[in-house]
Amino acid sequence: MFSKACEYASKIMIYLASKRDEDKLAGLKDIAKAINSPEAYTAKILQQLVRRELLLSVRGPNGGFGIHKNKEVSLMEVVMAIDGEGIVKKCILGLEVCSENRPCPVHDKFVAVRDHLRGILSTTLITEVGDGIEESIFFLK
Amino acid sequence: MFSKACEYASKIMIYLASKRDEDKLAGLKDIAKAINSPEAYTAKILQQLVRRELLLSVRGPNGGFGIHKNKEVSLMEVVMAIDGEGIVKKCILGLEVCSENRPCPVHDKFVAVRDHLRGILSTTLITEVGDGIEESIFFLK
DNA sequence: ATAATTAAGGATAAATTTGTCCGGAATTAT
DNA sequence: ATAATTCCGGACAAATTTATCCTTAATTAT
């Protein structure tokens, strides 16, 4: 469904959202441990998220990563940043063009699934799903 | 969503279903043209579908591929044959274990999407969606 | 029998994704 | 200033997916 990179990115965002009330940032090692991901690869994904301005970073001692407070981020934005719009746009059978006018044989059926998916991705905020991590109601690894 | 191989496989099955009333089989070249796929790679996927007994094949002049008549095949079976059960089983965030008991933060939301997807995959029969290809109501390329 | 046709299957290559390594830049504390 | 810490970014490596090539096996028609 999502790429590995996108899975990591989502978990990163949710993890950092769950720590949004702490006054200090989370470092790479901390993050990689929390989501059980390879450190160096995680660093690459963090970079992308920073470039896309979904995260903030600061270097040096006591540096690290954190979410922008006062900025609501949906899961959709995270997925778009890493995997692009394919998951909610591309034809399930891979047709270059697939539309009402020129549909693949399963077009209508999968438009419904994609709309369902899109709805959930865009209404799910990372702060919302971040709650419950610290309390071990939900898990990231 | 699906692998390229699985996209090709689905289109192959639908295409052959759309020709199920013809008395002759469809050859590799014919199929690859009909679904706009690389010939050699398509041959590999055809092999897999034959091994999984979702297709029949015969060699030699006038040989080719066709669906088994009297055997209803759902899109689910095709997807399982090529991509495995991941799409309807694996955690969207990639957690090794993700269940009611030990859920990822978006477990419930995506259970719903997956159920939706599963429902459509298992109720969609290739013969059903095959109709409309010949008449150019639906397209495979 | 022989030649022509078509799928089967193994080996290999190209492309993409995932993952690692390392030197450099920024920041902080001493 | 210096050293320690931490992110940045480029190069590279491994794994996986996608794609190609070529020989063999089966079948049919001549």
GROMACS .gro file of C-alpha atoms (C1' of nucleotides) in nm:
model
  342
    1MET     CA    1   0.000   0.000   0.000
    2PHE     CA    2   0.250   0.260   0.120
    3SER     CA    3   0.623   0.242   0.059
    4LYS     CA    4   0.846   0.147   0.350
    5ALA     CA    5   0.972   0.504   0.352
    6CYS     CA    6   0.617   0.628   0.387
    7GLU     CA    7   0.545   0.387   0.671
    8TYR     CA    8   0.851   0.519   0.852
    9ALA     CA    9   0.752   0.878   0.779
   10SER     CA   10   0.405   0.827   0.921
   11LYS     CA   11   0.542   0.668   1.234
   12ILE     CA   12   0.797   0.945   1.273
   13MET     CA   13   0.528   1.211   1.251
   14ILE     CA   14   0.298   1.031   1.490
   15TYR     CA   15   0.580   0.973   1.735
   16LEU     CA   16   0.688   1.335   1.732
   17ALA     CA   17   0.327   1.444   1.763
   18SER     CA   18   0.298   1.228   2.072
   19LYS     CA   19   0.592   1.417   2.224
   20ARG     CA   20   0.473   1.762   2.125
   21ASP     CA   21   0.431   1.875   2.485
   22GLU     CA   22   0.788   1.801   2.584
   23ASP     CA   23   1.011   2.105   2.574
   24LYS     CA   24   1.302   1.923   2.411
   25LEU     CA   25   1.343   1.783   2.063
   26ALA     CA   26   1.385   1.417   1.980
   27GLY     CA   27   1.712   1.302   1.822
   28LEU     CA   28   1.759   1.059   1.537
   29LYS     CA   29   1.859   0.768   1.760
   30ASP     CA   30   1.564   0.821   1.986
   31ILE     CA   31   1.325   0.830   1.692
   32ALA     CA   32   1.470   0.526   1.517
   33LYS     CA   33   1.442   0.328   1.839
   34ALA     CA   34   1.087   0.442   1.901
   35ILE     CA   35   0.965   0.329   1.562
   36ASN     CA   36   1.208   0.039   1.512
   37SER     CA   37   1.362   0.163   1.189
   38PRO     CA   38   1.716   0.162   1.046
   39GLU     CA   39   1.889   0.475   1.170
   40ALA     CA   40   2.064   0.595   0.855
   41TYR     CA   41   1.760   0.543   0.638
   42THR     CA   42   1.543   0.714   0.894
   43ALA     CA   43   1.776   1.012   0.874
   44LYS     CA   44   1.704   1.039   0.502
   45ILE     CA   45   1.333   1.039   0.560
   46LEU     CA   46   1.365   1.297   0.835
   47GLN     CA   47   1.552   1.518   0.590
   48GLN     CA   48   1.267   1.493   0.341
   49LEU     CA   49   1.010   1.578   0.604
   50VAL     CA   50   1.213   1.880   0.711
   51ARG     CA   51   1.251   2.000   0.351
   52ARG     CA   52   0.876   1.964   0.305
   53GLU     CA   53   0.834   2.165   0.623
   54LEU     CA   54   0.636   1.896   0.797
   55LEU     CA   55   0.906   1.888   1.065
   56LEU     CA   56   1.153   2.130   1.216
   57SER     CA   57   1.509   2.038   1.296
   58VAL     CA   58   1.794   2.198   1.482
   59ARG     CA   59   2.157   2.086   1.480
   60GLY     CA   60   2.411   2.064   1.757
   61PRO     CA   61   2.383   1.951   2.117
   62ASN     CA   62   2.022   1.930   2.236
   63GLY     CA   63   1.921   1.948   1.873
   64GLY     CA   64   1.683   1.710   1.706
   65PHE     CA   65   1.345   1.702   1.539
   66GLY     CA   66   0.996   1.815   1.630
   67ILE     CA   67   0.664   1.902   1.476
   68HIS     CA   68   0.565   2.262   1.416
   69LYS     CA   69   0.325   2.354   1.689
   70ASN     CA   70   0.012   2.539   1.576
   71LYS     CA   71   0.023   2.352   1.247
   72GLU     CA   72  -0.221   2.070   1.197
   73VAL     CA   73  -0.080   1.799   0.973
   74SER     CA   74  -0.295   1.523   0.826
   75LEU     CA   75  -0.174   1.178   0.736
   76MET     CA   76  -0.255   1.271   0.378
   77GLU     CA   77   0.011   1.543   0.382
   78VAL     CA   78   0.268   1.296   0.507
   79VAL     CA   79   0.181   1.037   0.246
   80MET     CA   80   0.183   1.295  -0.032
   81ALA     CA   81   0.523   1.423   0.081
   82ILE     CA   82   0.684   1.081   0.057
   83ASP     CA   83   0.486   0.867  -0.188
   84GLY     CA   84   0.320   1.137  -0.391
   85GLU     CA   85  -0.038   1.145  -0.502
   86GLY     CA   86  -0.033   0.802  -0.668
   87ILE     CA   87  -0.224   0.621  -0.400
   88VAL     CA   88  -0.530   0.838  -0.437
   89LYS     CA   89  -0.496   0.917  -0.806
   90LYS     CA   90  -0.349   0.633  -1.009
   91CYS     CA   91  -0.563   0.370  -1.180
   92ILE     CA   92  -0.564   0.044  -0.986
   93LEU     CA   93  -0.479  -0.141  -1.308
   94GLY     CA   94  -0.210   0.108  -1.399
   95LEU     CA   95  -0.381   0.266  -1.699
   96GLU     CA   96  -0.217   0.591  -1.800
   97VAL     CA   97  -0.558   0.747  -1.845
   98CYS     CA   98  -0.856   0.607  -1.657
   99SER     CA   99  -1.160   0.829  -1.607
  100GLU     CA  100  -1.537   0.836  -1.625
  101ASN     CA  101  -1.499   0.891  -1.998
  102ARG     CA  102  -1.249   0.616  -2.054
  103PRO     CA  103  -1.264   0.382  -1.756
  104CYS     CA  104  -1.083   0.060  -1.683
  105PRO     CA  105  -1.320  -0.228  -1.607
  106VAL     CA  106  -1.300  -0.177  -1.230
  107HIS     CA  107  -1.293   0.201  -1.230
  108ASP     CA  108  -1.617   0.264  -1.042
  109LYS     CA  109  -1.551   0.003  -0.779
  110PHE     CA  110  -1.212   0.137  -0.694
  111VAL     CA  111  -1.308   0.500  -0.705
  112ALA     CA  112  -1.519   0.410  -0.403
  113VAL     CA  113  -1.228   0.249  -0.219
  114ARG     CA  114  -0.998   0.535  -0.302
  115ASP     CA  115  -1.250   0.791  -0.184
  116HIS     CA  116  -1.280   0.600   0.139
  117LEU     CA  117  -0.902   0.597   0.172
  118ARG     CA  118  -0.870   0.962   0.082
  119GLY     CA  119  -1.132   1.054   0.337
  120ILE     CA  120  -0.952   0.877   0.615
  121LEU     CA  121  -0.609   1.005   0.518
  122SER     CA  122  -0.721   1.365   0.504
  123THR     CA  123  -0.927   1.366   0.822
  124THR     CA  124  -0.670   1.184   1.032
  125LEU     CA  125  -0.449   1.435   1.212
  126ILE     CA  126  -0.118   1.321   1.349
  127THR     CA  127  -0.174   1.496   1.680
  128GLU     CA  128  -0.501   1.311   1.720
  129VAL     CA  129  -0.352   0.966   1.659
  130GLY     CA  130  -0.038   1.062   1.851
  131ASP     CA  131  -0.238   1.062   2.172
  132GLY     CA  132  -0.230   0.718   2.323
  133ILE     CA  133   0.127   0.633   2.228
  134GLU     CA  134   0.284   0.739   2.556
  135GLU     CA  135   0.011   0.558   2.747
  136SER     CA  136   0.075   0.241   2.543
  137ILE     CA  137  -0.279   0.233   2.415
  138PHE     CA  138  -0.134   0.238   2.064
  139PHE     CA  139   0.202   0.114   1.943
  140LEU     CA  140   0.455   0.220   1.683
  141LYS     CA  141   0.665  -0.097   1.687
  142MET     CA  142  -0.133  -0.033  -0.426
  143PHE     CA  143  -0.070  -0.342  -0.639
  144SER     CA  144   0.265  -0.437  -0.788
  145LYS     CA  145   0.313  -0.383  -1.160
  146ALA     CA  146   0.311  -0.760  -1.200
  147CYS     CA  147  -0.027  -0.775  -1.030
  148GLU     CA  148  -0.166  -0.500  -1.250
  149TYR     CA  149  -0.057  -0.695  -1.556
  150ALA     CA  150  -0.199  -1.017  -1.411
  151SER     CA  151  -0.537  -0.857  -1.349
  152LYS     CA  152  -0.550  -0.717  -1.698
  153ILE     CA  153  -0.447  -1.051  -1.846
  154MET     CA  154  -0.724  -1.230  -1.661
  155ILE     CA  155  -0.984  -0.972  -1.754
  156TYR     CA  156  -0.873  -0.973  -2.115
  157LEU     CA  157  -0.889  -1.352  -2.142
  158ALA     CA  158  -1.224  -1.351  -1.966
  159SER     CA  159  -1.351  -1.107  -2.227
  160LYS     CA  160  -1.254  -1.358  -2.497
  161ARG     CA  161  -1.392  -1.663  -2.324
  162ASP     CA  162  -1.652  -1.725  -2.594
  163GLU     CA  163  -1.398  -1.746  -2.875
  164ASP     CA  164  -1.299  -2.097  -2.962
  165LYS     CA  165  -0.930  -2.021  -2.996
  166LEU     CA  166  -0.671  -1.933  -2.736
  167ALA     CA  167  -0.490  -1.602  -2.717
  168GLY     CA  168  -0.113  -1.598  -2.769
  169LEU     CA  169   0.147  -1.406  -2.574
  170LYS     CA  170   0.190  -1.136  -2.838
  171ASP     CA  171  -0.181  -1.084  -2.866
  172ILE     CA  172  -0.216  -1.052  -2.490
  173ALA     CA  173   0.079  -0.818  -2.446
  174LYS     CA  174  -0.058  -0.593  -2.716
  175ALA     CA  175  -0.407  -0.596  -2.569
  176ILE     CA  176  -0.291  -0.484  -2.228
  177ASN     CA  177   0.011  -0.279  -2.338
  178SER     CA  178   0.270  -0.471  -2.141
  179PRO     CA  179   0.630  -0.583  -2.211
  180GLU     CA  180   0.611  -0.918  -2.382
  181ALA     CA  181   0.883  -1.111  -2.201
  182TYR     CA  182   0.772  -0.995  -1.861
  183THR     CA  183   0.414  -1.074  -1.945
  184ALA     CA  184   0.525  -1.427  -2.032
  185LYS     CA  185   0.659  -1.468  -1.677
  186ILE     CA  186   0.334  -1.357  -1.526
  187LEU     CA  187   0.138  -1.585  -1.755
  188GLN     CA  188   0.354  -1.872  -1.631
  189GLN     CA  189   0.269  -1.791  -1.272
  190LEU     CA  190  -0.100  -1.775  -1.347
  191VAL     CA  191  -0.084  -2.111  -1.523
  192ARG     CA  192   0.106  -2.270  -1.231
  193ARG     CA  193  -0.156  -2.133  -0.994
  194GLU     CA  194  -0.417  -2.285  -1.222
  195LEU     CA  195  -0.590  -1.957  -1.284
  196LEU     CA  196  -0.517  -2.000  -1.655
  197LEU     CA  197  -0.468  -2.287  -1.895
  198SER     CA  198  -0.203  -2.292  -2.162
  199VAL     CA  199  -0.119  -2.509  -2.458
  200ARG     CA  200   0.200  -2.501  -2.661
  201GLY     CA  201   0.258  -2.527  -3.032
  202PRO     CA  202   0.077  -2.380  -3.329
  203ASN     CA  203  -0.266  -2.246  -3.237
  204GLY     CA  204  -0.157  -2.268  -2.876
  205GLY     CA  205  -0.191  -1.990  -2.626
  206PHE     CA  206  -0.367  -1.902  -2.303
  207GLY     CA  207  -0.726  -1.902  -2.182
  208ILE     CA  208  -0.933  -1.909  -1.870
  209HIS     CA  209  -1.083  -2.228  -1.737
  210LYS     CA  210  -1.448  -2.223  -1.829
  211ASN     CA  211  -1.687  -2.324  -1.555
  212LYS     CA  212  -1.448  -2.178  -1.297
  213GLU     CA  213  -1.534  -1.843  -1.147
  214VAL     CA  214  -1.226  -1.643  -1.055
  215SER     CA  215  -1.241  -1.333  -0.838
  216LEU     CA  216  -0.998  -1.045  -0.854
  217MET     CA  217  -0.898  -1.144  -0.502
  218GLU     CA  218  -0.765  -1.477  -0.626
  219VAL     CA  219  -0.557  -1.303  -0.890
  220VAL     CA  220  -0.415  -1.054  -0.643
  221MET     CA  221  -0.337  -1.327  -0.391
  222ALA     CA  222  -0.164  -1.534  -0.658
  223ILE     CA  223   0.074  -1.255  -0.752
  224ASP     CA  224   0.107  -1.016  -0.459
  225GLY     CA  225   0.007  -1.245  -0.176
  226GLU     CA  226  -0.219  -1.161   0.112
  227GLY     CA  227  -0.027  -0.850   0.221
  228ILE     CA  228  -0.272  -0.597   0.083
  229VAL     CA  229  -0.557  -0.722   0.297
  230LYS     CA  230  -0.354  -0.836   0.596
  231LYS     CA  231  -0.048  -0.624   0.662
  232CYS     CA  232  -0.052  -0.327   0.898
  233ILE     CA  233  -0.065  -0.001   0.708
  234LEU     CA  234   0.227   0.129   0.918
  235GLY     CA  235   0.420  -0.195   0.873
  236LEU     CA  236   0.399  -0.319   1.231
  237GLU     CA  237   0.493  -0.685   1.255
  238VAL     CA  238   0.202  -0.739   1.491
  239CYS     CA  239  -0.096  -0.507   1.479
  240SER     CA  240  -0.427  -0.629   1.619
  241GLU     CA  241  -0.720  -0.529   1.837
  242ASN     CA  242  -0.505  -0.622   2.134
  243ARG     CA  243  -0.199  -0.435   2.024
  244PRO     CA  244  -0.304  -0.184   1.761
  245CYS     CA  245  -0.109   0.076   1.572
  246PRO     CA  246  -0.256   0.426   1.610
  247VAL     CA  247  -0.457   0.401   1.290
  248HIS     CA  248  -0.558   0.039   1.318
  249ASP     CA  249  -0.933   0.085   1.339
  250LYS     CA  250  -0.949   0.337   1.060
  251PHE     CA  251  -0.762   0.119   0.818
  252VAL     CA  252  -0.935  -0.201   0.911
  253ALA     CA  253  -1.239  -0.032   0.763
  254VAL     CA  254  -1.061   0.056   0.439
  255ARG     CA  255  -0.914  -0.290   0.408
  256ASP     CA  256  -1.251  -0.453   0.465
  257HIS     CA  257  -1.393  -0.234   0.194
  258LEU     CA  258  -1.110  -0.334  -0.038
  259ARG     CA  259  -1.140  -0.700   0.051
  260GLY     CA  260  -1.512  -0.694  -0.015
  261ILE     CA  261  -1.466  -0.551  -0.360
  262LEU     CA  262  -1.178  -0.779  -0.452
  263SER     CA  263  -1.362  -1.092  -0.351
  264THR     CA  264  -1.696  -1.006  -0.509
  265THR     CA  265  -1.553  -0.886  -0.837
  266LEU     CA  266  -1.544  -1.172  -1.087
  267ILE     CA  267  -1.321  -1.144  -1.389
  268THR     CA  268  -1.594  -1.266  -1.623
  269GLU     CA  269  -1.821  -0.993  -1.495
  270VAL     CA  270  -1.572  -0.711  -1.551
  271GLY     CA  271  -1.454  -0.876  -1.874
  272ASP     CA  272  -1.783  -0.790  -2.037
  273GLY     CA  273  -1.762  -0.450  -2.196
  274ILE     CA  274  -1.401  -0.479  -2.314
  275GLU     CA  275  -1.480  -0.593  -2.667
  276GLU     CA  276  -1.749  -0.328  -2.694
  277SER     CA  277  -1.500  -0.062  -2.583
  278ILE     CA  278  -1.710   0.036  -2.286
  279PHE     CA  279  -1.411  -0.041  -2.069
  280PHE     CA  280  -1.044  -0.028  -2.156
  281LEU     CA  281  -0.732  -0.224  -2.066
  282LYS     CA  282  -0.477   0.018  -2.207
  283DA     C1'  283   1.009  -3.712  -4.033
  284DT     C1'  284   1.063  -3.221  -4.071
  285DA     C1'  285   0.974  -2.765  -4.013
  286DA     C1'  286   0.713  -2.410  -3.801
  287DT     C1'  287   0.489  -2.231  -3.402
  288DT     C1'  288   0.424  -2.131  -2.932
  289DA     C1'  289   0.481  -2.170  -2.425
  290DA     C1'  290   0.837  -2.299  -2.039
  291DG     C1'  291   1.216  -2.187  -1.789
  292DG     C1'  292   1.686  -2.038  -1.676
  293DA     C1'  293   2.020  -1.670  -1.677
  294DT     C1'  294   2.102  -1.207  -1.682
  295DA     C1'  295   2.035  -0.704  -1.688
  296DA     C1'  296   1.816  -0.260  -1.573
  297DA     C1'  297   1.560   0.017  -1.261
  298DT     C1'  298   1.388   0.123  -0.824
  299DT     C1'  299   1.369   0.102  -0.337
  300DT     C1'  300   1.583   0.032   0.082
  301DG     C1'  301   1.971   0.075   0.353
  302DT     C1'  302   2.476   0.215   0.494
  303DC     C1'  303   2.891   0.507   0.545
  304DC     C1'  304   3.133   0.907   0.605
  305DG     C1'  305   3.298   1.382   0.591
  306DG     C1'  306   3.110   1.845   0.653
  307DA     C1'  307   2.826   2.217   0.866
  308DA     C1'  308   2.579   2.414   1.251
  309DT     C1'  309   2.520   2.468   1.731
  310DT     C1'  310   2.616   2.435   2.215
  311DA     C1'  311   2.890   2.392   2.630
  312DT     C1'  312   3.329   2.417   2.843
  313DA     C1'  313   3.882   2.892   2.082
  314DT     C1'  314   3.799   2.406   2.131
  315DA     C1'  315   3.563   2.004   2.166
  316DA     C1'  316   3.144   1.757   2.163
  317DT     C1'  317   2.701   1.683   1.968
  318DT     C1'  318   2.372   1.648   1.615
  319DC     C1'  319   2.173   1.717   1.161
  320DC     C1'  320   2.298   1.756   0.633
  321DG     C1'  321   2.414   1.565   0.212
  322DG     C1'  322   2.669   1.297  -0.113
  323DA     C1'  323   2.836   0.853  -0.252
  324DC     C1'  324   2.782   0.391  -0.238
  325DA     C1'  325   2.584  -0.089  -0.151
  326DA     C1'  326   2.224  -0.439  -0.103
  327DA     C1'  327   1.777  -0.606  -0.202
  328DT     C1'  328   1.378  -0.620  -0.468
  329DT     C1'  329   1.109  -0.549  -0.870
  330DT     C1'  330   1.074  -0.506  -1.344
  331DA     C1'  331   1.229  -0.640  -1.781
  332DT     C1'  332   1.505  -0.892  -2.153
  333DC     C1'  333   1.730  -1.280  -2.396
  334DC     C1'  334   1.794  -1.729  -2.532
  335DT     C1'  335   1.759  -2.229  -2.530
  336DT     C1'  336   1.446  -2.611  -2.469
  337DA     C1'  337   1.015  -2.861  -2.487
  338DA     C1'  338   0.567  -2.948  -2.674
  339DT     C1'  339   0.247  -2.942  -3.043
  340DT     C1'  340   0.074  -2.890  -3.503
  341DA     C1'  341   0.084  -2.885  -4.000
  342DT     C1'  342   0.316  -3.014  -4.411
   0.00000   0.00000   0.00000
